[in-house]
mmCIF file of C-alpha atoms in Angstrom:
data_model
loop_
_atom_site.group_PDB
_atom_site.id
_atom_site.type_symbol
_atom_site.label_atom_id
_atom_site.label_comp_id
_atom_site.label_asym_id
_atom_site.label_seq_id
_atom_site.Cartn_x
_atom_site.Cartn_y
_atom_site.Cartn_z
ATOM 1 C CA UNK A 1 15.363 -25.883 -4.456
ATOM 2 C CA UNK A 2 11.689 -24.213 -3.824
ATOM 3 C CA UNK A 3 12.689 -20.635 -4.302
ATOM 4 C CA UNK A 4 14.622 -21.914 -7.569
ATOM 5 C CA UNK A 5 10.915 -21.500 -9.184
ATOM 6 C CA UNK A 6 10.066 -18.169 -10.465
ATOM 7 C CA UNK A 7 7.107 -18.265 -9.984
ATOM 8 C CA UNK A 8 7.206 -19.861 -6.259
ATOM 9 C CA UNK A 9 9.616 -16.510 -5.498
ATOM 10 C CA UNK A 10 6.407 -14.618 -7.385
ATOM 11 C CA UNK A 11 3.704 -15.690 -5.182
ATOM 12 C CA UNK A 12 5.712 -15.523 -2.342
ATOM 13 C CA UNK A 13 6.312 -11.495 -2.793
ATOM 14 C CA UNK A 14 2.735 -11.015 -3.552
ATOM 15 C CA UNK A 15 1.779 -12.517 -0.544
ATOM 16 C CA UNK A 16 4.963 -10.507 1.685
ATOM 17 C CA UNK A 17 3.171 -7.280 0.167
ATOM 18 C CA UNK A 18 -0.437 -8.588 0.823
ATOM 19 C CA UNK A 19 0.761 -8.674 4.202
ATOM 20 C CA UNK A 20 2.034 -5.633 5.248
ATOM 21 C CA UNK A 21 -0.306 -3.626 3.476
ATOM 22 C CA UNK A 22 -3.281 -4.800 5.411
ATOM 23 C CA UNK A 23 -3.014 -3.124 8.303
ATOM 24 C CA UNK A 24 -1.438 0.385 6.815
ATOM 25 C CA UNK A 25 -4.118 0.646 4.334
ATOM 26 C CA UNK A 26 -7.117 -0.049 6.806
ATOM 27 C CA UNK A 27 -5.261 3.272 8.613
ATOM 28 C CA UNK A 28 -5.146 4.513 5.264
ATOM 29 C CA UNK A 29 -8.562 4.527 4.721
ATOM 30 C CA UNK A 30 -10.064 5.262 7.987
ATOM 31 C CA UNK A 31 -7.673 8.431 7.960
ATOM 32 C CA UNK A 32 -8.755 9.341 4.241
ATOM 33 C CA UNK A 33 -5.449 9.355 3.394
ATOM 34 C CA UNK A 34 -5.037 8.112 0.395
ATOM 35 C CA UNK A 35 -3.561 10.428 -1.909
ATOM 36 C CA UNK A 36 -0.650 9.731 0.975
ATOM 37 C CA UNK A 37 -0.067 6.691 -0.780
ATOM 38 C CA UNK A 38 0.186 8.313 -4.319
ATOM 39 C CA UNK A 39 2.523 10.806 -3.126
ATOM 40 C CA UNK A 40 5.268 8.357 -1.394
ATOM 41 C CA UNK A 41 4.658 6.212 -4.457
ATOM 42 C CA UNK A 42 5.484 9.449 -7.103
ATOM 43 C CA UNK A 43 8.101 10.270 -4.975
ATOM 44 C CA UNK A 44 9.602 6.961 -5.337
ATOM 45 C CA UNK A 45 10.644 7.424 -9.206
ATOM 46 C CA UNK A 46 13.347 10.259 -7.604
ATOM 47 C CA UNK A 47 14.852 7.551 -5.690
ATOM 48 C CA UNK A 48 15.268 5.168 -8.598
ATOM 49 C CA UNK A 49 16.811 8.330 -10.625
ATOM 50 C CA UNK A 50 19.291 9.326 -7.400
ATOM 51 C CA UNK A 51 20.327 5.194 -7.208
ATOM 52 C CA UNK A 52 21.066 4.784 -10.533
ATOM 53 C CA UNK A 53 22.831 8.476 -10.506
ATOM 54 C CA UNK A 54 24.483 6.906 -7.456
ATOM 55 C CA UNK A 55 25.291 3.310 -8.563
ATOM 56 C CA UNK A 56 23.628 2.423 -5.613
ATOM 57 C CA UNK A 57 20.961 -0.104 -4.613
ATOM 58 C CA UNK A 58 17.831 0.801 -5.724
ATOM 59 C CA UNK A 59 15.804 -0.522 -2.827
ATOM 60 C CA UNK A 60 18.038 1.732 -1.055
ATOM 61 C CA UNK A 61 17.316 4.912 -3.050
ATOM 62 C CA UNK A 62 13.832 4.396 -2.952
ATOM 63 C CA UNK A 63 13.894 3.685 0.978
ATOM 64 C CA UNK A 64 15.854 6.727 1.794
ATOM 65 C CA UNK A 65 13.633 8.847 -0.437
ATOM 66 C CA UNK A 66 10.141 7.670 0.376
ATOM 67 C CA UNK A 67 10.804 8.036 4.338
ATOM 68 C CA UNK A 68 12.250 11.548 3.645
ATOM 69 C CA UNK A 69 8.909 12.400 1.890
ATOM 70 C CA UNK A 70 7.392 10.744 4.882
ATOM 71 C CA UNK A 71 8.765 12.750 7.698
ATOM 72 C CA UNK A 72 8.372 16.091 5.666
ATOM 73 C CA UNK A 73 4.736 15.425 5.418
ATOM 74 C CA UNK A 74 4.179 14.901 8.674
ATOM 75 C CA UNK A 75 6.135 18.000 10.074
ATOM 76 C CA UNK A 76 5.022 20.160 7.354
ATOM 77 C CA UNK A 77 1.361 19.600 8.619
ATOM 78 C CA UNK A 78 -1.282 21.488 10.353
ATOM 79 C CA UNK A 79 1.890 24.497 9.768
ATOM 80 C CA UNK A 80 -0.085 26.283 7.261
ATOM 81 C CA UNK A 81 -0.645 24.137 4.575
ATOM 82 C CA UNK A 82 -3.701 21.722 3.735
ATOM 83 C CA UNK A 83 -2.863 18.327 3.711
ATOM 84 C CA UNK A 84 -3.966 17.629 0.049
ATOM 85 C CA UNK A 85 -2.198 20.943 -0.902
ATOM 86 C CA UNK A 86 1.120 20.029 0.424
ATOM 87 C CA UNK A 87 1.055 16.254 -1.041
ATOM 88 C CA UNK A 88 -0.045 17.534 -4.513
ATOM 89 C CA UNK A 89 3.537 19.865 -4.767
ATOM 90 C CA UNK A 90 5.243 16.652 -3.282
ATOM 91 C CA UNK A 91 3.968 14.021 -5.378
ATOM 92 C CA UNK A 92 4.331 16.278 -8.600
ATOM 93 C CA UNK A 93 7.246 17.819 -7.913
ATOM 94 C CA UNK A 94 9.245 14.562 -6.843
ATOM 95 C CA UNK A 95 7.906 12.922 -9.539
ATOM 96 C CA UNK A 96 8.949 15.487 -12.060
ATOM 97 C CA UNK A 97 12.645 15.670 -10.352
ATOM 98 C CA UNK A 98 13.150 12.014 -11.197
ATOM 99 C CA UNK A 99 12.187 12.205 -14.580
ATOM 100 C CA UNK A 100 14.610 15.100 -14.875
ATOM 101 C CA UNK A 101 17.154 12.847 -13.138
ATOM 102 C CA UNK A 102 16.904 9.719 -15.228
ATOM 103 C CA UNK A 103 18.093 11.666 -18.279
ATOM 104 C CA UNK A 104 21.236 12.606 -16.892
ATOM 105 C CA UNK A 105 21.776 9.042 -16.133
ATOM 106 C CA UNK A 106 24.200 7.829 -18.909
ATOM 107 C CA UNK A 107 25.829 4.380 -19.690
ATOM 108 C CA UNK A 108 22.698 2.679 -18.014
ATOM 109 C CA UNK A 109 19.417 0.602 -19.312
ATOM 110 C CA UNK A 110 16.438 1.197 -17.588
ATOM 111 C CA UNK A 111 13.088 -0.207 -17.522
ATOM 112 C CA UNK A 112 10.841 2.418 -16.626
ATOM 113 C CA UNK A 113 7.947 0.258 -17.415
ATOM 114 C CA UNK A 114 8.697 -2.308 -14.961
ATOM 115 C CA UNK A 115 9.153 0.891 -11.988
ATOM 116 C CA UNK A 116 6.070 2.327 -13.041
ATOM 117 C CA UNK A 117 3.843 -1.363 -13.178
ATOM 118 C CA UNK A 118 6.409 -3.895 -11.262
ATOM 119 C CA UNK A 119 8.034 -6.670 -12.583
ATOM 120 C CA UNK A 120 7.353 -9.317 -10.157
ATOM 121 C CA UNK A 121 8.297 -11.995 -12.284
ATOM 122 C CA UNK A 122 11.984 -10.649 -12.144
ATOM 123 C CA UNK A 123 11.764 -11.527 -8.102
ATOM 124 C CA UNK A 124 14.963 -13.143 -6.781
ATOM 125 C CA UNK A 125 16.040 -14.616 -3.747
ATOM 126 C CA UNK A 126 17.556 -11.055 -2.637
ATOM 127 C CA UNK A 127 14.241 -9.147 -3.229
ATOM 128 C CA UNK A 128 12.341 -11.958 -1.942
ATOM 129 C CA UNK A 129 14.335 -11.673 1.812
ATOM 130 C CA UNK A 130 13.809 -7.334 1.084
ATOM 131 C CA UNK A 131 9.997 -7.529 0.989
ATOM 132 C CA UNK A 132 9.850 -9.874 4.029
ATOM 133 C CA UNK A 133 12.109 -8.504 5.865
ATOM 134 C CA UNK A 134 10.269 -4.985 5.231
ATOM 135 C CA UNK A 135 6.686 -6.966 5.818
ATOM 136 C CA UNK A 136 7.665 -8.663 9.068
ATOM 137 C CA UNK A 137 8.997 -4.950 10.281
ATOM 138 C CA UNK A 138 5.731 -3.225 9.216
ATOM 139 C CA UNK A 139 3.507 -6.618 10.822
ATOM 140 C CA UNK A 140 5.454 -6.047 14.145
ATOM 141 C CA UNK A 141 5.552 -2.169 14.424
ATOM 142 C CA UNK A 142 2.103 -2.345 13.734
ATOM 143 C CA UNK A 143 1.518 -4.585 16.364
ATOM 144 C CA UNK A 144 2.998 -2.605 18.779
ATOM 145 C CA UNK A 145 1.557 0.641 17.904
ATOM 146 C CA UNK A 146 -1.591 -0.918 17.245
ATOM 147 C CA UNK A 147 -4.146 0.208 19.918
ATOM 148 C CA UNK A 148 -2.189 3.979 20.019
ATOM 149 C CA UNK A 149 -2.361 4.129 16.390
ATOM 150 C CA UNK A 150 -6.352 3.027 16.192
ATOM 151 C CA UNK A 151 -7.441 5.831 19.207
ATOM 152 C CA UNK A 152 -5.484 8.306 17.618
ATOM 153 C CA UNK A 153 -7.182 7.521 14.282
ATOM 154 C CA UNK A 154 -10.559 7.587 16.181
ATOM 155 C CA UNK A 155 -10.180 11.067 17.697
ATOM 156 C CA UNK A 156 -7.412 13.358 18.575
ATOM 157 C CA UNK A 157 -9.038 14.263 21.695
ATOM 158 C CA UNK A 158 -9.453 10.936 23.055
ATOM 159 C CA UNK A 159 -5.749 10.685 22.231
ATOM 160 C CA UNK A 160 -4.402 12.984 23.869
ATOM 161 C CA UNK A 161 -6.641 12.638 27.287
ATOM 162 C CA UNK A 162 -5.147 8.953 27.180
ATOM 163 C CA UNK A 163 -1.520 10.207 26.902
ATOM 164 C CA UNK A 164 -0.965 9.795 23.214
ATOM 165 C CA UNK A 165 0.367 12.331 20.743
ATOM 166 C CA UNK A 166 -1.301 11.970 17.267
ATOM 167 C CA UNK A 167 1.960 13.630 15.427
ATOM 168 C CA UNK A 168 4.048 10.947 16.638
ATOM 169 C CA UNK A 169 1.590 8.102 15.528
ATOM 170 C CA UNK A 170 0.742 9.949 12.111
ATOM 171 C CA UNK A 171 5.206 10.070 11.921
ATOM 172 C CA UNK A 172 5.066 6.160 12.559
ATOM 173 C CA UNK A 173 2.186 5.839 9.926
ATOM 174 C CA UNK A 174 3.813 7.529 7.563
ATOM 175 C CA UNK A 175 7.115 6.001 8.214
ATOM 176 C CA UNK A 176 5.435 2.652 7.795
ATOM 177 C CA UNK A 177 4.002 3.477 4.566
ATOM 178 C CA UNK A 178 7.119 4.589 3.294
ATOM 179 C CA UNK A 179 8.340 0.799 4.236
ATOM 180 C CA UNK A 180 5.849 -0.474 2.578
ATOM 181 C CA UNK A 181 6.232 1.576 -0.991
ATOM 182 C CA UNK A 182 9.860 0.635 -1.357
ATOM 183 C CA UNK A 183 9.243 -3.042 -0.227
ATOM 184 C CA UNK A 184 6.550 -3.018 -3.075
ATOM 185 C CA UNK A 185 8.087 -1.337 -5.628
ATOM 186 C CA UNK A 186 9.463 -4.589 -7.261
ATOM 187 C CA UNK A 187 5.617 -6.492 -7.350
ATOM 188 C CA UNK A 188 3.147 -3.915 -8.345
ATOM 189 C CA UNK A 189 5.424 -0.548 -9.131
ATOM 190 C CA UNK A 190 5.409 2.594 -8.342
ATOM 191 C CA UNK A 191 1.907 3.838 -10.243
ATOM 192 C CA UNK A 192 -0.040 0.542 -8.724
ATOM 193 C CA UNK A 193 1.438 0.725 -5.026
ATOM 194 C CA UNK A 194 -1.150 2.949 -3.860
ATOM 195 C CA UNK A 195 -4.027 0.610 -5.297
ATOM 196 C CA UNK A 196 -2.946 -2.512 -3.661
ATOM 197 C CA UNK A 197 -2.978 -0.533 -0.141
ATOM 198 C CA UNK A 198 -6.659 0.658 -0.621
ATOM 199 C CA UNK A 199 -8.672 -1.304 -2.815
ATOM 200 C CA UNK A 200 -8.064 -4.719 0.222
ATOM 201 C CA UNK A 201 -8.751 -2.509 2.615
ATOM 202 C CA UNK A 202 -11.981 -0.741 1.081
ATOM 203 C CA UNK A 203 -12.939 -4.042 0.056
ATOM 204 C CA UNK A 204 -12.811 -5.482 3.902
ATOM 205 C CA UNK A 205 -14.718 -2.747 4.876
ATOM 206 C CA UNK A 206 -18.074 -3.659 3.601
ATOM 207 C CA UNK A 207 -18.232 -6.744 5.992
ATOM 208 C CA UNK A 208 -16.330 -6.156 8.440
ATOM 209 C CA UNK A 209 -17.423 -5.484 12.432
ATOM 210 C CA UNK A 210 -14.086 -5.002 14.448
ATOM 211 C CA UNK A 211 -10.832 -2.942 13.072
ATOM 212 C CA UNK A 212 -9.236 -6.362 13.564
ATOM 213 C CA UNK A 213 -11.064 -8.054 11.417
ATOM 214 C CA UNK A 214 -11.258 -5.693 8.900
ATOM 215 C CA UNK A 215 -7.594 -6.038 8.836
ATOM 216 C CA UNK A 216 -7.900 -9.503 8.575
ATOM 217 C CA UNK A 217 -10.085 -9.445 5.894
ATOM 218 C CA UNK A 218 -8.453 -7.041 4.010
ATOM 219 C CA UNK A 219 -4.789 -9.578 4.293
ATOM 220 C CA UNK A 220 -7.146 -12.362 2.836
ATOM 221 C CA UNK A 221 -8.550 -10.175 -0.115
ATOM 222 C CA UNK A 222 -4.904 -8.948 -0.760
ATOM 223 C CA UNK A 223 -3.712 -12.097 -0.628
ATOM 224 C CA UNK A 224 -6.286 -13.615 -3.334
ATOM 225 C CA UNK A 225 -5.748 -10.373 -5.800
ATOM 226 C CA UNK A 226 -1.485 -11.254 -5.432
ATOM 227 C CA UNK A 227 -1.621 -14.908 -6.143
ATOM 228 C CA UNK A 228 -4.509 -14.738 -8.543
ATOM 229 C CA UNK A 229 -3.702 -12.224 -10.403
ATOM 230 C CA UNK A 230 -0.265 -14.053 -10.935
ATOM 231 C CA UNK A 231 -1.762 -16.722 -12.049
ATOM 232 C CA UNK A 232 -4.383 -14.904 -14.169
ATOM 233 C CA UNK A 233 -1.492 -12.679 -15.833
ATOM 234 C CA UNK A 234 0.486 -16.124 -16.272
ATOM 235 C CA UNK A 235 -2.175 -18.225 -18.111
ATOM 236 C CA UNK A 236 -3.284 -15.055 -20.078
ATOM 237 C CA UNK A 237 0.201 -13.329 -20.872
ATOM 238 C CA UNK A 238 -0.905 -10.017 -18.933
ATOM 239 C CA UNK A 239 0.987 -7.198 -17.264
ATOM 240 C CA UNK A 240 1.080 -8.769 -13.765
ATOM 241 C CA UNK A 241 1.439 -5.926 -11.265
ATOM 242 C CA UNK A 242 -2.116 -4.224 -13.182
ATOM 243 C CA UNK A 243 -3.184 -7.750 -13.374
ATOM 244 C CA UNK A 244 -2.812 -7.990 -9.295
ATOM 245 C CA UNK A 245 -4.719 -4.755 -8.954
ATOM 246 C CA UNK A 246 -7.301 -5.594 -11.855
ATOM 247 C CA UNK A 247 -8.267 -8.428 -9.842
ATOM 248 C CA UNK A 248 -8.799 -6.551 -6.141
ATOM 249 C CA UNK A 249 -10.844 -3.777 -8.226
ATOM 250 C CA UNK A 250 -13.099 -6.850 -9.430
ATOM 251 C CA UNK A 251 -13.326 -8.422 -5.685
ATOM 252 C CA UNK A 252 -14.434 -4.633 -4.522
ATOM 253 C CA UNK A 253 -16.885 -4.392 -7.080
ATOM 254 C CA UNK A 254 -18.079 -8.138 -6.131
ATOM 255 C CA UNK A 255 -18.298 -7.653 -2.087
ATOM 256 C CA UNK A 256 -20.316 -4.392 -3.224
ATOM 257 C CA UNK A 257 -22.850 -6.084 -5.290
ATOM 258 C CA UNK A 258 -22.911 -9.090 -2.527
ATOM 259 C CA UNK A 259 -23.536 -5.894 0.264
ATOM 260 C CA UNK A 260 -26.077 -4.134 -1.721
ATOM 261 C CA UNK A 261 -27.511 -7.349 -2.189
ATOM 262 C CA UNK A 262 -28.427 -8.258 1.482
ATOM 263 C CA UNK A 263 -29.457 -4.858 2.062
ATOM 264 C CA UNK A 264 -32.168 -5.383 -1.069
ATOM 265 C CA UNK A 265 -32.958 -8.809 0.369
ATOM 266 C CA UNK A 266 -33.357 -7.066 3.828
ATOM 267 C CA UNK A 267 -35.411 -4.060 3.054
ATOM 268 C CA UNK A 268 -37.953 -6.618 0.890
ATOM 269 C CA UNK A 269 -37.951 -9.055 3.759
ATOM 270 C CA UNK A 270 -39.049 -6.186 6.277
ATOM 271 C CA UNK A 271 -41.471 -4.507 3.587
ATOM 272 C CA UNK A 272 -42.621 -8.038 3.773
ATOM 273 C CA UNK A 273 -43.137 -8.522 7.132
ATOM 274 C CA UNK A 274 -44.540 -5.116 7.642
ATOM 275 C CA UNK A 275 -47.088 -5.260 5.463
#
């Protein structure tokens, strides 16, 4: 059987991941919200601690926890606190409350390593139909929310002259991102999650015209950092979930030396021409 083959079941999740975090991390970084992604990630570790407190599912814990971070960011803003303010005490605190957790947990062996980086080479035929189940839900509610999501990332204004309220497309955002964190949790970890949403996306950016390509784009570059970085990690005997993101920092850095590039060749050219 195919999925017999760790490593098949490997590339596979990469790819599940690369998926769903193209289109929430192009939101991601058009809203500046990055540190969003940090937060949901730190607050991740308290579902892990609460699961195994629980002897429940994990993916579970971390589900329940990440969208309950989700929907008290987005009712807690604009009431008084700054955005950044309010997902610093999150993240922190969260983070700190699972730590605090995971001692009490007794009788049980835990890898923190592999929460904190990912352990995608421990993918099995469960977590493998978790991430794409979780990928095909983000791909579709992000198709349907696409164009509402995209004007009321443009300009609140706009959205609400066209009939759309921002809070409930900033709830769906977030909700989606939560998704996406405890989908990922098992390939990259909880520390790397946020860098595999906005290091494709950022990437796309420089060469892309249209939100839909950059989107695209930014599937194809995560896409190339998942199964490369597998592969690199394999033949070298890395970490593979800092591996993954090692390899979409050095595809960033690349499309920005290609992009600074043409814009040398360009200005010469026209110095050129001008003179």
């Amino acid at each position: 059987m195919i999925f017999d083959d760790f490593l098949v079941r490997a590339t596979l999740a990469g790819v599940g991941v690369a998926l769903a975090a193209a289109p929430l991390g192009c939101l991601v970084v058009w809203r500046r919200m990055a540190f969003f992604g940090d937060a949901t990630a730190h607050a991740a570790i308290l579902g892990v601690a609460l699961a195994l407190l629980l002897s429940t599912s994990i993916f579970a814990g971390v589900l329940v926890v990440s969208l309950l971070m989700a929907t008290l960011v987005s009712l807690l803003s604009g009431k008084g606190y700054a955005m950044d303010t309010l997902l610093g005490v999150m993240a922190h605190s969260s983070l700190a409350l699972g730590l605090v957790a995971v001692s009490f947990v007794s009788g049980v062996r835990i890898d923190l390593m592999a929460y904190l980086f990912g352990d995608i080479l421990a993918v099995g035929k469960g977590d493998l139909a978790i991430i794409w189940s979780g990928a095909a839900l983000v791909v579709a509610l992000m198709g349907w929310r696409w164009s509402r999501l995209l004007t009321a990332t443009l300009n609140a204004d706009l959205a609400y002259a066209s009939g759309i309220d921002p809070q409930r497309e900033q709830l769906i955002l977030t909700l989606s991102l939560a998704i996406v964190v405890a989908v990922a949790l098992k390939v990259v970890g909880i520390l790397l999650i946020a860098a595999l949403l906005i290091i494709p996306a950022a990437t796309a950016r420089t060469f892309s015209r249209t939100p839909e390509t950059m989107v695209v784009a930014a599937a194809l570059v995560g896409m190339m950092a998942a199964v490369g970085g597998l592969q690199t990690a394999y033949w070298l005997d890395t970490p593979t979930g800092p591996t993954i993101v090692s390899l979409a920092a050095a595809l960033f850095a690349l499309a920005g030396l290609i992009a600074n590039s043409r814009r040398l060749l360009w200005w010469a050219m026209a110095s050129r021409t001008g003179g």
